[in-house]
Amino acid sequence: MAKEIDYAELKKGGFMSQKQKGYGSLRLAVVGGHMTAENIRVVSEVADKYGRGYVHMTSRQGIEIPFIHVDQLAEVKAALAKGGVKIGVCGPRVRTVTACQGVEVCKSGCIDTYRLAKEIDERYFGRELPHKFKFGVTGCQNNCLKAEENDVGIKGGMEVKCNAQSCIGCGVCVKVCREGALSMVDQKVVIDERKCNKCGRCVKSCPTDAWEGKPGYIVSFGGTFGNDIYKGEEMLPFIQDQETLFKVMDAAVAFFETHAKPSERFRKTLERIGTDELKEVLQAAYEGE
């Protein structure tokens, strides 16, 4: 008797069955879009040996190796593991975290996106929930990773302050401010806090380092980009420390786990029950209660 294969169970571990019988596309866990050269070499070797010599790059910075035969799946996973490559997940659980390159590489970056993505991944990856749940981390207001498309989106920003004694009144910061939040009055910089979006461009452009910037996080909740499209909402003030950030994310995930129906995305849960209760829960976490 032929061995019966539980494809639903295999899908949990990142193996998605194809239209070709017995074959599947194997999803890899690529945290923050980051892979080492050794990781890539191993993936290439596996795709050549067990697949059809190519990989698919997903919209969420992931890699999938198509045309893996189910009978060779265990062998493929072992080969990938030797090169430090982990397998992704599918279904109702926390997915791999996406991230831009952040402050370590990008001149516009305000936060270390890859380090944060790794910590988020270590804390939540693969957690069973009523539906899939996605985190995205982007380093600044350029928003290359489109943070608001995620169930929880984190965007880097800066609380800024100008030291008048160091300012020479050159006006460079006023010119680079895209929000019109800065102006020169009597050769002194004036900031309109209502317009400031915490992009940090004033800090990065100042020739005398008169501007000081404290990095932090702008967080959105309930975004989705699929059959339904919804921009995540900012429900909290600017978050200045990572400890508070994780408290807030813990609260959001727990809220979804408690209130969502099976196969219901976070956004649909919020549309069904409203956002007021979530805002109260997030505010309590923000305040450390």
XYZ file of C-alpha atoms in Angstrom:
289
model
C 0.000 0.000 0.000
C 1.353 3.445 -0.933
C 2.354 5.640 1.956
C -0.242 8.333 2.680
C 1.258 11.817 2.853
C -0.200 14.502 5.105
C 0.341 17.578 2.930
C -1.512 19.808 5.388
C 1.037 18.935 8.048
C 3.931 19.455 5.633
C 2.574 22.892 4.756
C 2.970 23.969 8.376
C 6.681 23.386 7.896
C 6.946 25.451 4.741
C 6.379 22.738 2.111
C 3.629 23.902 -0.257
C 2.331 21.273 -2.654
C 2.474 22.127 -6.351
C 0.142 21.262 -9.219
C 2.698 18.620 -10.195
C 1.904 15.514 -8.153
C 4.435 14.707 -5.455
C 6.287 17.992 -5.781
C 6.278 21.074 -3.597
C 7.872 24.471 -3.218
C 9.935 24.669 -0.039
C 9.809 28.021 1.767
C 12.943 29.164 3.591
C 13.151 31.413 6.635
C 14.924 34.599 5.571
C 14.886 37.031 8.494
C 14.993 40.690 7.527
C 15.993 39.854 3.953
C 19.447 38.865 5.227
C 21.406 35.810 4.071
C 25.111 35.073 4.234
C 27.114 34.113 1.160
C 27.375 30.588 2.600
C 23.578 30.415 2.993
C 23.141 31.405 -0.644
C 25.690 28.856 -1.856
C 23.879 26.057 -0.051
C 20.498 27.138 -1.407
C 21.969 27.189 -4.907
C 23.404 23.706 -4.496
C 20.113 22.324 -3.190
C 18.144 23.936 -6.021
C 20.520 22.373 -8.547
C 20.565 18.926 -6.976
C 16.981 18.495 -5.804
C 14.987 21.135 -7.701
C 15.196 22.514 -11.210
C 18.131 24.863 -10.759
C 16.275 28.025 -9.782
C 14.609 29.666 -6.795
C 11.651 31.994 -6.411
C 12.061 35.300 -4.556
C 8.814 36.117 -2.723
C 7.284 39.522 -2.118
C 8.243 39.281 1.570
C 11.999 38.862 1.064
C 11.692 35.099 1.197
C 13.123 32.338 -0.947
C 11.268 29.270 -2.152
C 12.817 26.281 -3.901
C 10.269 24.785 -6.315
C 10.107 21.205 -7.573
C 11.281 19.468 -4.428
C 9.933 15.928 -4.375
C 8.221 14.958 -1.155
C 10.286 11.764 -0.917
C 13.480 13.860 -0.788
C 12.197 16.494 1.634
C 14.030 15.178 4.697
C 17.270 14.964 2.715
C 16.800 18.515 1.431
C 16.178 19.906 4.922
C 19.321 18.208 6.223
C 21.401 19.656 3.381
C 20.059 23.160 4.016
C 20.640 22.876 7.764
C 24.333 22.136 7.178
C 24.594 25.545 5.521
C 22.727 27.313 8.316
C 19.498 27.687 6.330
C 16.245 27.274 8.246
C 12.832 26.338 6.876
C 9.947 28.808 6.863
C 6.318 28.315 7.847
C 2.878 28.652 6.280
C -0.634 28.689 7.642
C -2.020 30.309 10.826
C 1.167 31.331 12.586
C 3.673 34.181 12.843
C 5.626 34.497 9.610
C 9.213 35.538 8.966
C 9.935 39.204 9.766
C 10.781 41.539 6.892
C 13.195 44.472 7.219
C 15.141 47.009 5.208
C 18.898 47.460 5.719
C 18.463 50.161 8.346
C 20.984 52.402 10.007
C 23.919 50.013 9.617
C 23.939 50.528 5.838
C 21.410 53.185 4.836
C 22.161 56.899 5.328
C 18.479 57.583 5.974
C 18.096 54.841 8.586
C 17.179 55.710 12.171
C 17.187 52.220 13.775
C 19.057 48.919 13.478
C 16.357 47.099 11.553
C 18.077 43.735 11.087
C 18.968 43.362 14.758
C 15.386 44.210 15.708
C 13.994 41.824 13.082
C 16.098 38.990 14.503
C 14.863 39.673 18.021
C 11.237 39.796 16.861
C 11.763 36.556 14.944
C 13.290 34.835 17.974
C 10.355 35.922 20.111
C 7.413 35.168 17.823
C 8.357 33.119 14.738
C 6.090 30.135 14.152
C 3.739 30.947 17.022
C 0.325 29.370 16.443
C -2.445 31.970 16.053
C -5.974 32.106 14.578
C -4.509 33.244 11.248
C -1.183 34.287 9.772
C 0.463 37.261 11.440
C 3.135 39.472 9.908
C 5.717 41.888 11.294
C 7.589 44.386 9.128
C 10.433 46.703 10.138
C 11.471 49.764 8.138
C 14.295 52.097 9.113
C 12.848 55.537 8.451
C 10.010 57.554 6.966
C 11.067 56.563 3.444
C 9.195 53.395 4.429
C 10.852 51.064 1.911
C 9.328 48.040 3.681
C 5.810 49.542 3.711
C 5.352 49.000 7.438
C 1.636 49.752 7.412
C 0.916 46.693 5.231
C 1.736 44.419 8.180
C -0.329 43.250 11.133
C 2.277 45.070 13.216
C 4.551 47.509 11.401
C 7.567 49.201 12.997
C 9.048 52.335 11.487
C 12.231 53.990 12.726
C 12.152 57.636 13.703
C 13.853 60.248 15.865
C 12.837 62.653 18.585
C 14.813 65.741 17.571
C 16.104 68.776 19.420
C 18.223 71.700 18.251
C 21.012 73.113 20.410
C 20.794 76.854 19.728
C 24.360 77.464 20.908
C 25.776 75.158 18.233
C 23.461 76.328 15.447
C 25.089 78.717 12.932
C 21.817 79.579 11.199
C 22.851 78.110 7.841
C 19.321 76.891 7.099
C 20.368 73.503 5.697
C 17.942 71.691 7.982
C 15.095 73.918 6.815
C 15.853 73.066 3.183
C 15.941 69.281 3.743
C 12.773 69.126 5.854
C 10.127 67.643 3.568
C 7.258 68.319 5.960
C 7.765 72.076 6.263
C 8.202 71.646 10.009
C 11.248 73.936 10.225
C 11.623 77.640 9.569
C 14.167 80.381 10.228
C 13.043 83.245 12.447
C 15.625 85.928 13.295
C 18.347 83.515 12.107
C 17.170 80.866 14.553
C 15.554 77.543 13.725
C 11.951 77.117 14.835
C 10.274 73.702 14.770
C 6.552 73.092 14.384
C 6.011 69.881 16.366
C 2.636 69.333 14.711
C 4.291 68.920 11.317
C 7.390 66.986 12.386
C 7.199 63.344 11.300
C 10.392 62.346 13.158
C 12.292 61.497 9.979
C 15.610 62.747 11.416
C 16.736 64.466 8.209
C 17.586 67.610 10.167
C 19.936 65.633 12.421
C 21.686 63.924 9.519
C 22.112 67.118 7.471
C 23.413 69.512 10.138
C 27.056 70.547 9.436
C 27.704 71.500 13.062
C 25.839 68.651 14.803
C 23.546 71.201 16.413
C 20.638 68.792 16.046
C 20.369 65.883 18.441
C 18.233 62.849 17.608
C 17.043 60.055 19.881
C 16.000 56.987 17.844
C 12.686 55.299 18.516
C 9.718 53.546 16.948
C 6.501 54.497 15.183
C 4.185 51.472 15.310
C 1.084 50.672 13.263
C -1.481 47.924 13.805
C -3.918 45.973 11.666
C -2.479 46.439 8.199
C -3.123 43.919 5.456
C -2.354 43.622 1.771
C -4.123 40.748 0.048
C -7.723 40.148 -0.890
C -8.458 43.126 1.340
C -6.157 46.120 1.575
C -5.967 48.241 4.687
C -3.317 50.630 5.966
C -2.323 49.894 9.556
C -3.178 52.550 12.136
C -0.871 54.323 14.566
C -2.568 53.975 17.945
C 0.238 55.074 20.263
C 2.662 57.952 20.727
C 6.273 57.632 19.598
C 7.967 54.744 21.451
C 11.431 55.624 22.718
C 12.763 52.294 24.005
C 12.787 48.683 22.866
C 11.456 47.307 26.143
C 8.237 49.268 25.677
C 8.116 48.271 22.021
C 8.105 44.576 22.915
C 5.491 45.076 25.624
C 3.246 46.709 23.047
C 3.850 43.954 20.483
C 3.177 41.279 23.113
C -0.116 43.004 23.895
C -1.127 43.153 20.212
C -0.363 39.479 19.586
C -2.166 38.407 22.775
C -5.173 40.537 21.840
C -5.362 38.874 18.421
C -4.970 35.420 19.945
C -7.779 36.087 22.411
C -10.327 37.859 20.210
C -9.889 36.530 16.673
C -12.031 33.802 15.227
C -10.310 30.923 13.385
C -9.105 32.026 9.918
C -9.739 35.694 10.723
C -6.982 38.236 10.039
C -6.148 40.876 12.641
C -7.758 43.612 10.554
C -11.017 41.651 10.291
C -11.020 41.129 14.053
C -10.675 44.865 14.592
C -13.424 45.606 12.084
C -15.715 43.163 13.878
C -15.170 44.303 17.472
C -13.849 47.827 16.940
C -10.489 49.323 17.851
C -11.325 50.948 21.191
C -10.525 47.877 23.279
C -7.238 47.302 21.473
C -6.259 50.923 22.011
C -6.882 50.550 25.743
C -4.772 47.371 25.883
C -1.945 48.962 23.905
C -2.002 52.132 25.986
C -1.740 50.081 29.179
C 1.246 48.205 27.772
C 2.803 51.489 26.638
C 2.460 52.901 30.133
C 3.901 49.743 31.670
C 0.721 48.637 33.424
